[in-house]
Coordinates of C-alpha atoms in Angstrom, one line a residue:
Chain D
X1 CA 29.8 -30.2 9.7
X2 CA 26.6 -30.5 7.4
X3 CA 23.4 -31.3 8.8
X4 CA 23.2 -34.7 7.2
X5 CA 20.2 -36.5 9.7
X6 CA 17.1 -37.6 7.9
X7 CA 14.9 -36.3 10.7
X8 CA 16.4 -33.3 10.1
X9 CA 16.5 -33.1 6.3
X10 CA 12.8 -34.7 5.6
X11 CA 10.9 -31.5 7.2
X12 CA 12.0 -29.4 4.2
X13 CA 11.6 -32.0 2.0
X14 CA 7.9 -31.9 3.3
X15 CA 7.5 -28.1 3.4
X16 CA 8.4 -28.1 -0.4
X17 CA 6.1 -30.8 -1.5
X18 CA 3.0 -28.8 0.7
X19 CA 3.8 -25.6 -0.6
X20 CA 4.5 -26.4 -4.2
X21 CA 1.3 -28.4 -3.9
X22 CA -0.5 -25.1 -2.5
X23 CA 0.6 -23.7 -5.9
X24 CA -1.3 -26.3 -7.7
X25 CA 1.6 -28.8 -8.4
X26 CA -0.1 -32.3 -7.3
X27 CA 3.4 -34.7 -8.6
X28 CA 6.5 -33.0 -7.7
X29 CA 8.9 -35.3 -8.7
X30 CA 12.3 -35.8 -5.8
X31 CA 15.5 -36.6 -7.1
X32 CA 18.2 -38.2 -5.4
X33 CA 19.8 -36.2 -2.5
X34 CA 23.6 -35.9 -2.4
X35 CA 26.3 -33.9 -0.9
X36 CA 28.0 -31.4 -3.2
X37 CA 30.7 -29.7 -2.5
X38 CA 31.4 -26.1 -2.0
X39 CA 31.0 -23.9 -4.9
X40 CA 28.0 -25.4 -6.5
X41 CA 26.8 -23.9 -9.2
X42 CA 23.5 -22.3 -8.6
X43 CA 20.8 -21.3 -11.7
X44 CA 19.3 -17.8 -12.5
X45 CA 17.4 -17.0 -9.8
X46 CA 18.6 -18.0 -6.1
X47 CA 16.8 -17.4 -3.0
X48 CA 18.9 -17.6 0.2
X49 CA 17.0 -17.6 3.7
X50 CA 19.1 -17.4 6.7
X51 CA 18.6 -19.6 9.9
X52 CA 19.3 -19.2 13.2
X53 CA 18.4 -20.4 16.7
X54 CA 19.2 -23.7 17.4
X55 CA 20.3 -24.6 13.9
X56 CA 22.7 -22.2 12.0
X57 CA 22.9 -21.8 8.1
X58 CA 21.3 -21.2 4.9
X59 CA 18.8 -22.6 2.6
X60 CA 19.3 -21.3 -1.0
X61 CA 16.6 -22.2 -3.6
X62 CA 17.8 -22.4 -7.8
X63 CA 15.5 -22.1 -10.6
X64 CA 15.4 -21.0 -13.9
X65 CA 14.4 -17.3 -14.4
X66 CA 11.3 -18.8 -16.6
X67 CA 10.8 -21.5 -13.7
X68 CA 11.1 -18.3 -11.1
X69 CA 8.9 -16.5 -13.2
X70 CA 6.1 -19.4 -12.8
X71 CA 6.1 -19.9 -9.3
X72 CA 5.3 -16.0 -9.1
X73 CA 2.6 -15.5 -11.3
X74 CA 0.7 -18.7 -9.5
X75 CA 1.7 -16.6 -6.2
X76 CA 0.7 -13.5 -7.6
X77 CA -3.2 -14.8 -8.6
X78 CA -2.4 -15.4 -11.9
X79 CA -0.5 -12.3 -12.9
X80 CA 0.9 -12.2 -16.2
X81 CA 4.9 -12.2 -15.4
X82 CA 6.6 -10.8 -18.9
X83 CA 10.1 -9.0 -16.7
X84 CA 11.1 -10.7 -13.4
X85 CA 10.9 -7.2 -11.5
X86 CA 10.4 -6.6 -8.0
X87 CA 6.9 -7.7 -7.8
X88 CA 7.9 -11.2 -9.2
X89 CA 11.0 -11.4 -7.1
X90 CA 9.0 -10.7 -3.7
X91 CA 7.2 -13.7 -4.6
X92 CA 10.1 -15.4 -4.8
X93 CA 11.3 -14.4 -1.4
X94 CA 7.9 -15.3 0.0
X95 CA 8.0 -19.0 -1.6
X96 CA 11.4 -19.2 0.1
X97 CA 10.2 -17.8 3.2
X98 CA 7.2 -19.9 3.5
X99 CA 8.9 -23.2 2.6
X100 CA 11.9 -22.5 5.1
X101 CA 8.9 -21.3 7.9
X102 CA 7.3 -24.6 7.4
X103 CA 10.7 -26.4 7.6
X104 CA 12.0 -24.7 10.7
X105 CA 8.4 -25.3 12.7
X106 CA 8.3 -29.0 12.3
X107 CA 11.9 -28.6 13.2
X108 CA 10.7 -27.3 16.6
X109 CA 8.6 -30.4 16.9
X110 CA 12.0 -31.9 17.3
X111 CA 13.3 -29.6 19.9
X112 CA 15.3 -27.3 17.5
X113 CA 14.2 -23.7 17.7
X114 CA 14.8 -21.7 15.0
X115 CA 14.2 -18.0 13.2
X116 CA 14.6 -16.7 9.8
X117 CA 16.8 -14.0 8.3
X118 CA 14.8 -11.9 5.9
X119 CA 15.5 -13.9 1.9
X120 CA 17.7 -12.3 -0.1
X121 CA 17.4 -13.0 -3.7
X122 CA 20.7 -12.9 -6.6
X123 CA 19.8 -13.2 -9.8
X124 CA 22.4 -13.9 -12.4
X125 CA 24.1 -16.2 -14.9
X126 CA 27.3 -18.3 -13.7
X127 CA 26.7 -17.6 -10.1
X128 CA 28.3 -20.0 -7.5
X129 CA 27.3 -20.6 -4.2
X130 CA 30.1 -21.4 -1.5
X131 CA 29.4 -22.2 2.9
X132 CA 31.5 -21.7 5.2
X133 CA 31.7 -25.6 6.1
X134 CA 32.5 -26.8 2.4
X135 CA 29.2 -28.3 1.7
X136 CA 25.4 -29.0 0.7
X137 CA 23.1 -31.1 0.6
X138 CA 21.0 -31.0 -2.6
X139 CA 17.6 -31.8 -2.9
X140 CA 16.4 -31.6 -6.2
X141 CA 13.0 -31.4 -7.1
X142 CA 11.1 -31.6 -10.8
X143 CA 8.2 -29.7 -10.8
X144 CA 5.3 -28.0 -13.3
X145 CA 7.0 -25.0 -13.1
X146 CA 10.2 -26.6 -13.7
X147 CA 13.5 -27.6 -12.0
X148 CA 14.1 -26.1 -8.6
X149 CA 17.2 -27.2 -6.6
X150 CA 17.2 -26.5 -2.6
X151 CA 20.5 -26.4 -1.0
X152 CA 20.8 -26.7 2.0
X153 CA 23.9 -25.8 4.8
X154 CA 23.0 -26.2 8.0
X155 CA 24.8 -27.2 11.3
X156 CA 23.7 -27.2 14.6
X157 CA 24.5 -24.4 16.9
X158 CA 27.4 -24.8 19.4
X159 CA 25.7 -25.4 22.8
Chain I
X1 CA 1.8 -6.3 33.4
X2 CA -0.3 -9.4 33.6
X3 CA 0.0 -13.3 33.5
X4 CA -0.9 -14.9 30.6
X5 CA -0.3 -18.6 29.5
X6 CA 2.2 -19.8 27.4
X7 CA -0.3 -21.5 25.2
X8 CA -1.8 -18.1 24.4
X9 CA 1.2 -16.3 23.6
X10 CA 1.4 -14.3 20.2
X11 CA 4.7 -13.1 19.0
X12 CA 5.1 -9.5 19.7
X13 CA 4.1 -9.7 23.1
X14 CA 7.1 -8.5 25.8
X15 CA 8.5 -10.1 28.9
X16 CA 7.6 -8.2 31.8
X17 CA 9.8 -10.3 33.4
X18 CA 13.0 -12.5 33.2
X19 CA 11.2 -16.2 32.3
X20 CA 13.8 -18.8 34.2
X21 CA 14.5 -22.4 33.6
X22 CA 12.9 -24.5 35.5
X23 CA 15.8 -26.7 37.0
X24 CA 18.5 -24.0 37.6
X25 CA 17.1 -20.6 37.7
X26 CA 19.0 -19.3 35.2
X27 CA 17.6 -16.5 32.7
X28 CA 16.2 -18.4 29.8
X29 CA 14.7 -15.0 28.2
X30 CA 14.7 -12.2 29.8
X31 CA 12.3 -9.1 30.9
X32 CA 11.9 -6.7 28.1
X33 CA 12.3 -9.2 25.2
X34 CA 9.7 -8.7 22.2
X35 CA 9.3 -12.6 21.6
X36 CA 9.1 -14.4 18.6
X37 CA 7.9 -17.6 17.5
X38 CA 10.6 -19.6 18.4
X39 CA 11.3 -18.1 21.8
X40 CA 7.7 -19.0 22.6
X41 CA 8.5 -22.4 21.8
X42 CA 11.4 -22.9 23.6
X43 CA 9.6 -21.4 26.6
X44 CA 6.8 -23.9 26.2
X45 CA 8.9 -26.5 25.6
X46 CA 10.2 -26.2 29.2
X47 CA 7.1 -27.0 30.5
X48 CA 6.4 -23.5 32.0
X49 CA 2.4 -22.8 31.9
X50 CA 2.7 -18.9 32.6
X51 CA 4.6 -15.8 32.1
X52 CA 4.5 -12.2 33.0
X53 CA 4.3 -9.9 29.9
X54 CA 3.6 -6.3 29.5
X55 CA 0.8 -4.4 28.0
X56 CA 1.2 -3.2 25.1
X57 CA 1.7 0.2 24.5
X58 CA 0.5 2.3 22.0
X59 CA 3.4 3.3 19.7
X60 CA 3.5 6.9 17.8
X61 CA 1.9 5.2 14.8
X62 CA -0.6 3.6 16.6
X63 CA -1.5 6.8 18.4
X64 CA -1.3 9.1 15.6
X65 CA -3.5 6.6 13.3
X66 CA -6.3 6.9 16.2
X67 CA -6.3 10.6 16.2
X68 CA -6.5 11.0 12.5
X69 CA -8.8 7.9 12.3
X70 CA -12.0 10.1 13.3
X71 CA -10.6 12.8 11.3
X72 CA -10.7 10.7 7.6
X73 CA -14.3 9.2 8.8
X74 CA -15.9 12.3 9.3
X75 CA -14.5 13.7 5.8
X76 CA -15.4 10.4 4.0
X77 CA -18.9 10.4 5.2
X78 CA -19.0 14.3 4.1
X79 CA -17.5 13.5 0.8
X80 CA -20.7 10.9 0.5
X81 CA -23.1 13.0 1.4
X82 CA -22.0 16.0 -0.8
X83 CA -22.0 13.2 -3.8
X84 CA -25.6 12.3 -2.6
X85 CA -26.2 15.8 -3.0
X86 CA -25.1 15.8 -6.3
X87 CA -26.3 12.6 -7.5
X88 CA -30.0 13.4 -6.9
X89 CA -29.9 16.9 -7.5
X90 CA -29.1 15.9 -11.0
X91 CA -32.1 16.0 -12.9
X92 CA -32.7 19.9 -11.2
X93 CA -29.3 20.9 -11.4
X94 CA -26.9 19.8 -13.8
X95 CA -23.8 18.2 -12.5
X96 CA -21.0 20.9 -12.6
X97 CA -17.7 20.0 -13.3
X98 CA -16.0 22.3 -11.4
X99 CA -17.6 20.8 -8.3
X100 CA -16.7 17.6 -8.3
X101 CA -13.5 18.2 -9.4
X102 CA -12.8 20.6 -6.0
X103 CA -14.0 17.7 -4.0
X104 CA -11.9 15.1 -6.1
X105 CA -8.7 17.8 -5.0
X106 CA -9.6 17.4 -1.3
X107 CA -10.0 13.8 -1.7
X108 CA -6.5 13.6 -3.2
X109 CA -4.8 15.1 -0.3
X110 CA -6.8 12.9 2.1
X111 CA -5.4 10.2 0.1
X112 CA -1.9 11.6 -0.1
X113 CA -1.9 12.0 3.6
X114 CA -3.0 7.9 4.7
X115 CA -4.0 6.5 1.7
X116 CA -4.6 2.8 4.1
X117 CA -6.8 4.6 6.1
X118 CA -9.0 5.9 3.0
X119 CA -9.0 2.8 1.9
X120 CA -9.5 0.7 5.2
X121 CA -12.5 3.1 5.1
X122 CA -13.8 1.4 1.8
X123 CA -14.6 -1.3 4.1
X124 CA -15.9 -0.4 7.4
X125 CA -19.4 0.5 7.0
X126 CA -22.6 -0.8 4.6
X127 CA -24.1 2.4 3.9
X128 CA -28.0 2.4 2.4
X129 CA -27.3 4.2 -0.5
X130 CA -24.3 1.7 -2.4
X131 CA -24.4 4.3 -5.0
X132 CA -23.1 7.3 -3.5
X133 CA -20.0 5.4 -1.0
X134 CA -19.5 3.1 -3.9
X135 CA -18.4 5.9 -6.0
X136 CA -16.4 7.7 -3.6
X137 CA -14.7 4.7 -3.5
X138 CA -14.0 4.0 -7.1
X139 CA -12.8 7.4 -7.1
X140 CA -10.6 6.3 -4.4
X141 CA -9.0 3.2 -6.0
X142 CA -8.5 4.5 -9.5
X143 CA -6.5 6.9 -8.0
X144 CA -4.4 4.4 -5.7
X145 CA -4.2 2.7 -9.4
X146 CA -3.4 5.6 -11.3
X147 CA -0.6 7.0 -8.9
X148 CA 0.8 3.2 -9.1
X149 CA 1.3 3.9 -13.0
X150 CA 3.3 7.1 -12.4
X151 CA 0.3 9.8 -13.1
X152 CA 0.9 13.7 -12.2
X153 CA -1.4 14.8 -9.4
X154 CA -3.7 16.9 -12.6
X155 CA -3.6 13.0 -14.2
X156 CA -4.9 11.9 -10.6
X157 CA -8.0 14.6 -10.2
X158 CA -9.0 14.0 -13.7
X159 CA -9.4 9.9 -13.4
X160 CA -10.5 10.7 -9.7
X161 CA -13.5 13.4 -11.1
X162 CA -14.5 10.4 -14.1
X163 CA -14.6 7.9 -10.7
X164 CA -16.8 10.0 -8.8
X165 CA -19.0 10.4 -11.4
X166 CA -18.7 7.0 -13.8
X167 CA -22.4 5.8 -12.3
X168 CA -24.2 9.0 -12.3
X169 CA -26.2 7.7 -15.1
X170 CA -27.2 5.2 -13.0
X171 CA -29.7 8.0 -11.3
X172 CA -32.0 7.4 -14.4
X173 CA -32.3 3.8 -13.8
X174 CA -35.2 3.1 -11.6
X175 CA -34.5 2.3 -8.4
X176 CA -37.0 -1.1 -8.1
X177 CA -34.4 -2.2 -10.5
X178 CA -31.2 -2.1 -9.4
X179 CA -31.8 -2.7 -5.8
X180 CA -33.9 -6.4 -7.4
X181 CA -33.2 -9.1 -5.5
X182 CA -33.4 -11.3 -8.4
X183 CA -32.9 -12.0 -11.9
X184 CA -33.4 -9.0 -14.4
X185 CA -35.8 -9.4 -17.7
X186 CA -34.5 -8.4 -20.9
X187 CA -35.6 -4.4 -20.7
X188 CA -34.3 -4.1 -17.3
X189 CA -30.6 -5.2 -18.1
X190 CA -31.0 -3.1 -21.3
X191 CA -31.6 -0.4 -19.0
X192 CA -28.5 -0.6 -16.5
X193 CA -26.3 -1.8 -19.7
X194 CA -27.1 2.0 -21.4
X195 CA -26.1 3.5 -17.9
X196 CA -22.8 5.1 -19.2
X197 CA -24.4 6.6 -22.1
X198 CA -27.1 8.3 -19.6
X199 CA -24.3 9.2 -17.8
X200 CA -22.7 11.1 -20.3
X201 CA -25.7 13.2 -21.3
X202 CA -26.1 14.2 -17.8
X203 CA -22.3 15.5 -17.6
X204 CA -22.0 17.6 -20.4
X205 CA -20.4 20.4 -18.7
X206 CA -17.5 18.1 -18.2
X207 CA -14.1 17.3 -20.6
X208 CA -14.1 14.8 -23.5
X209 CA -12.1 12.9 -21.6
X210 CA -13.8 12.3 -18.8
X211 CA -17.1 11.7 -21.0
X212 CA -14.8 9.1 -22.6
X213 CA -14.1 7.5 -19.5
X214 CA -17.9 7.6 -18.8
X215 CA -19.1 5.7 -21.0
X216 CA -16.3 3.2 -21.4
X217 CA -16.5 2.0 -17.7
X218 CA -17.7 -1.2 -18.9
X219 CA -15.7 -1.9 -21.9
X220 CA -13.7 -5.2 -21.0
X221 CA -10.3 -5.8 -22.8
X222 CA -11.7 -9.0 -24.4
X223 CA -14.5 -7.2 -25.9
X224 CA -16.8 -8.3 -23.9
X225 CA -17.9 -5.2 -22.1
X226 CA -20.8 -3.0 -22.9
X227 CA -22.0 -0.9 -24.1
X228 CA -20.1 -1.1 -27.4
X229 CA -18.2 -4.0 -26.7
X230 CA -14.6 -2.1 -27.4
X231 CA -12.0 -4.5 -27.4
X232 CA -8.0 -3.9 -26.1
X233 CA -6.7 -0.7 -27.0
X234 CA -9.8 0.9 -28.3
X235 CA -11.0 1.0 -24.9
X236 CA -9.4 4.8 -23.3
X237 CA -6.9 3.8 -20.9
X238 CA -8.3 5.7 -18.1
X239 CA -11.4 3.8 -18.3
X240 CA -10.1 0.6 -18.0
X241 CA -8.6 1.6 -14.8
X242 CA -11.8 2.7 -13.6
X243 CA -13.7 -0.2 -14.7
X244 CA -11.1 -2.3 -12.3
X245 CA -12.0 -0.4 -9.3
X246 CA -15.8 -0.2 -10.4
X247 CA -15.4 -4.1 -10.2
X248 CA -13.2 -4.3 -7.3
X249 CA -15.4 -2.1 -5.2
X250 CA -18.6 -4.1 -6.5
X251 CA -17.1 -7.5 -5.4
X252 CA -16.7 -6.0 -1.9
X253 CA -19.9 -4.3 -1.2
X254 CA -23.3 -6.0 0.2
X255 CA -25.8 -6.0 -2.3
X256 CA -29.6 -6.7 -2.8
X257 CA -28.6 -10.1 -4.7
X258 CA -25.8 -11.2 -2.5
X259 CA -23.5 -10.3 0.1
X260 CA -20.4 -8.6 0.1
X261 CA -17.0 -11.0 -0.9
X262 CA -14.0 -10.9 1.2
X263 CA -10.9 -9.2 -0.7
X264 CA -9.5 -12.3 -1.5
X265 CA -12.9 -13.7 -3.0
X266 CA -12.8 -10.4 -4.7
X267 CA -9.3 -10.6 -6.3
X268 CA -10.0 -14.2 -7.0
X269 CA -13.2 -13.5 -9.4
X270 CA -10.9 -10.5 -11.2
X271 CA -7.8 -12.5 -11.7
X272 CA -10.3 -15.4 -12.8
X273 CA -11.2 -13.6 -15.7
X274 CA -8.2 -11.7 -16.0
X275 CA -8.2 -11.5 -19.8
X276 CA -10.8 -9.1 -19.5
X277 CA -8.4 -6.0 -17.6
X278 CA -5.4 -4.7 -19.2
X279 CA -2.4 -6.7 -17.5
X280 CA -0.3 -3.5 -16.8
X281 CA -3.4 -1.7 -14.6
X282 CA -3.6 -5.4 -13.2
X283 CA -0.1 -5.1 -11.9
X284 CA -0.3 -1.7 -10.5
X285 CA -3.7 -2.8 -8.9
X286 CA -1.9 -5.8 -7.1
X287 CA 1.0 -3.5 -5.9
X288 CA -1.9 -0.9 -4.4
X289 CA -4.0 -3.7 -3.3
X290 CA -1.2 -6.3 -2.0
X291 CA -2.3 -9.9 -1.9
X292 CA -3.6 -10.0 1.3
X293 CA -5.8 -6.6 0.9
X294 CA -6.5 -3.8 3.6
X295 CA -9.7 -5.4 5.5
X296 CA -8.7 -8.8 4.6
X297 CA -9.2 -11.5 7.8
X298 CA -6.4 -13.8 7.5
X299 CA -4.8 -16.8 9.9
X300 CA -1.3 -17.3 9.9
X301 CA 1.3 -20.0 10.1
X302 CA 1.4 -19.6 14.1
X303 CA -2.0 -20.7 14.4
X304 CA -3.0 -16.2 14.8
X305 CA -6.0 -15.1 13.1
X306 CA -5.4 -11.4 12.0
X307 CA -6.8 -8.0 10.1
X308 CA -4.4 -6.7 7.6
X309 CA -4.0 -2.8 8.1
X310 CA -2.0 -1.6 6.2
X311 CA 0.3 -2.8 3.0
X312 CA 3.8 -2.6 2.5
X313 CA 5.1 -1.6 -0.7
X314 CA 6.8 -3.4 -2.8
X315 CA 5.7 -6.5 0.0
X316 CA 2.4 -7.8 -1.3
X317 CA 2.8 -10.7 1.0
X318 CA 4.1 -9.0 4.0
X319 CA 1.7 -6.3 5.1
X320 CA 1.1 -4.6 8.7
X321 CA -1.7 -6.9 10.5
X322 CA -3.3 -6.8 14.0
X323 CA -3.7 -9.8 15.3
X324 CA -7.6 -10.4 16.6
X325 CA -7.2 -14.5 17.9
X326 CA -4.4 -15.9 19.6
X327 CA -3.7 -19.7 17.9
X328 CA -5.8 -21.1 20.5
X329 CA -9.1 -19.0 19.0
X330 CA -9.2 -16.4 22.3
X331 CA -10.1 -13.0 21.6
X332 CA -7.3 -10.7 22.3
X333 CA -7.8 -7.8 24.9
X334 CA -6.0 -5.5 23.1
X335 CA -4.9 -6.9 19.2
X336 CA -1.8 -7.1 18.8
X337 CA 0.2 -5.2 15.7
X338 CA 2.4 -6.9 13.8
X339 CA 4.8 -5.9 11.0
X340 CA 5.1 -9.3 9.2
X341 CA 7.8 -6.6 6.9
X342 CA 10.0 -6.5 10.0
X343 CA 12.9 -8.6 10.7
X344 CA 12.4 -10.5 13.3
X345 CA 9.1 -11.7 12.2
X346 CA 10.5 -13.6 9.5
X347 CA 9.4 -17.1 10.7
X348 CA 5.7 -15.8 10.5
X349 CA 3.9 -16.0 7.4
X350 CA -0.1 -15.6 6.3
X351 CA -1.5 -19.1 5.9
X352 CA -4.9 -18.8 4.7
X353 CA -7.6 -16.4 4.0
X354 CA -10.8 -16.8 5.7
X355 CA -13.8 -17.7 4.2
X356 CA -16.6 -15.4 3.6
X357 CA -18.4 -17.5 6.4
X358 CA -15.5 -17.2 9.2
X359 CA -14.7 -13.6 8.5
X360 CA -18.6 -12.7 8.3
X361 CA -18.6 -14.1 12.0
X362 CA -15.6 -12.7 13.3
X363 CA -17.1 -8.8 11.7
X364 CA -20.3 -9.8 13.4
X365 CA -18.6 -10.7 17.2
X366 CA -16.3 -7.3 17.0
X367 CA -19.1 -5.2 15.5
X368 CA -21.2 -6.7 18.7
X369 CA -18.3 -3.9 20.5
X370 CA -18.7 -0.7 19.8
X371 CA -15.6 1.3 18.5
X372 CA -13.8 -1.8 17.7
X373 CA -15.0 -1.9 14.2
X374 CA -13.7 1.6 13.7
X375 CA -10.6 0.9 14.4
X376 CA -7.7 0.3 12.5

């Protein structure tokens, strides 16, 4: 059963817009949230960060490898980024990481603690993501860099 | 073992003992857990003001890095000296090459063994003479740089030998002039701008190369170096990699005009003007220098304010940093290290740098303790 509460949804709605805003992008643009169902299709690059705690799941970002390669340059200073190589995908992670972070400590605000598997990063074409439970919610969000989709599958922890 | 409050928890810390709830006296977390973030939370968010923890122990890293820690100080302050020696024995006694490149080959293995601590070492002290550390360090750096780029250990003594000695023609500049405090006339910054030429004549015992490397120093890849304004490709390869670290090192060194820039400020003003370095020696200077460089003061998401120690490859954002602050601004005892590479530490991530102001304050309160500084 997906996490579907707005409490619990709007934190990494929030952590997005901050950190994307960090990386100079003032107007990031929401789309509508929906459910999709299990296997979505998920872009070029995709960042999954693990959660744990008090809330179990994933939260898998999708971009374009262009997009990706963007985001990591503005996290890398500036860098030139010509081949997405490991340099460019450890910025990647870190965006993931730091969003996620953000998310999961407002989260404790709330009462739900939570920690963060390391991000692991697939890049591909035609990949599709499947959960456990069936489903995700999608947030998706239009930014300078481009389109990036968060998916999200969490559920709370049996207590 | 000693009490501390759950307000001034920092992740890392270990239970001494079992931490209970409140109501029931179960185990909520128990004695030997390393905490993390969220464990801290859940503890405070029980209402309980105090826990036992542990002290923390020195682990083999830790003690091995303060053993060799004197070691690499002594030999980096020797390595000065012998280039002061050098240096302004230059006008008697011609620079030899052979010299410099013997002590370039024991700086290399120095490097090869901790090549954080040398360069945690770039930081620590503000000699007199800028000259003489601030070429040990270029020499340091290009090298970082050059074995980043996949260059032989001969590759590494060669660009290390042109970094030790890229400013030696420095020694025929006045010294009124470049220790000014303020603005240079016209025939002074003619005089500094002709440095690398000066330099050469003075080394002409040594290989073309290294001459070449000399005097382009201060070519920039948009042209817009000196002294003959060499544009992209024209410039040697090896010099633009020098000319990096001779900025780099610049950037982060007090001088007569202004004071030294924190590692971030530094990285800033050279990715700023990035056009003028080579983008592939730029990369394999991030991937040396991390993000968050060695020396850096940052403060993380958790509220900590921390040192960064040590980098981890291919992790420019997740180096090894001792934590200085706990989130509610109290100096800690003893700092507190903290992989930010490891696992569990996940949730943790560095927020901000600190401002030239902040991390001039903090230097200033931990250089008021002796020894403190010269650690890791």
């Amino acid at each position: 059963m997906i996490l579907m509460r707005a409490e619990l949804i709007n934190p990494f709605l929030g952590a997005s817009f901050k950190v994307l805003k960090s990386l100079g992008n003032e107007h990031v643009k929401k789309g509508e949230l929906g459910l999709a169902s299990s296997p979505v299709k998920g872009d070029e690059v995709n960042a999954t960060v693990g959660v744990t705690g008090d809330l179990l799941g994933q939260v898998i970002f999708c971009m374009s490898q262009q997009t990706a390669s963007q985001v990591a340059s503005t996290m890398l200073l500036g860098l030139p980024i010509t081949t997405f190589d490991e340099l460019a995908k450890s910025a990647i992670c870190e965006f993931s990481n730091i969003v996620t972070g953000n998310a999961v400590t407002e989260l404790g605000d709330k009462g739900f603690f939570c920690n963060l598997t390391p991000p692991t990063l697939f890049v591909g074409k035609d990949v599709l993501l499947s959960t456990k439970d069936l489903g995700f919610l999608v947030i998706p969000l239009e930014t300078g860099f481009g389109d990036i989709k968060v998916y999200i599958a969490l559920r709370e922890a049996d207590k | 073992m000693r009490t501390i409050k759950t307000t001034n928890l920092v992740p890392g810390m270990v239970l001494g003992q079992d931490v209970l709830f409140p109501r029931t006296g179960a185990t909520l977390v128990s004695a030997g857990t390393k905490l993390t973030f969220d464990l801290i939370r859940r503890i405070e968010s029980f209402g309980i003001r105090e826990v036992i923890i542990m002290q923390s122990g020195k682990t083999q890293q830790e003690a091995k890095e303060e053993e060799l820690l004197p070691v690499f100080t002594e030999y980096h302050d020797r390595v000065i000296t012998t280039a002061n020696e050098i240096f302004t024995n230059s006008e008697q006694q011609p620079v030899q090459a052979r010299v410099v490149k013997n002590l370039v080959s024991e700086l290399l293995e120095q490097v090869e063994l901790d090549s954080d601590l040398m360069l945690n070492l770039t930081h620590l002290k503000s000699y007199d003479d800028y000259l003489f550390s601030h070429c040990v360090n270029v020499s340091i750096l290009s090298i970082l740089i050059g074995e980043a780029l996949g260059y032989p250990k001969e590759e590494l003594n060669l660009i290390g030998t042109a970094a030790l000695v890229h400013d030696l023609g420095m020694m025929k500049v006045p010294n009124k002039i470049w220790k000014k405090n303020g603005v240079l006339d016209a025939e002074e910054v003619n005089l500094i701008k002709n440095h690398p030429l000066y330099g050469v004549e003075m080394l002409k015992d040594f290989p073309e190369e290294i001459l070449s490397i000399v005097k382009e120093h201060h070519e920039k890849y948009d042209g817009s170096g000196y002294p003959q304004g060499l544009k992209g490709e024209e410039i040697a390869f090896k010099a633009r990699i020098v000319g990096l670290a001779d900025v780099y090192d610049a950037c982060i060194s007090n001088r007569p005009y202004r004071p030294r820039l924190t590692p971030q400020q530094a990285l800033q003003i050279i990715f700023q003007d990035k056009e003028k370095y080579d983008p592939h020696i730029l990369k394999a200077f991030i991937s040396v220098m991390a993000i968050y460089p060695i020396g850096s003061l940052v403060k993380l998401n958790t509220g900590e304010i921390a040192k960064v120690i040590r980098v981890n490859k291919n992790q420019p954002f997740r180096p090894v940093i001792k934590v200085l602050f706990d989130r509610n601004g109290n100096k800690l005892d003893e700092p507190l290290r903290i992989n930010l590479d490891d696992d569990r530490n996940n949730v943790i991530h560095i927020k901000d740098n600190l401002s030239a102001e902040e991390s001039n304050a903090i230097m200033q309160q931990l250089n008021e303790e002796p020894g403190v500084a010269e650690q890791l």
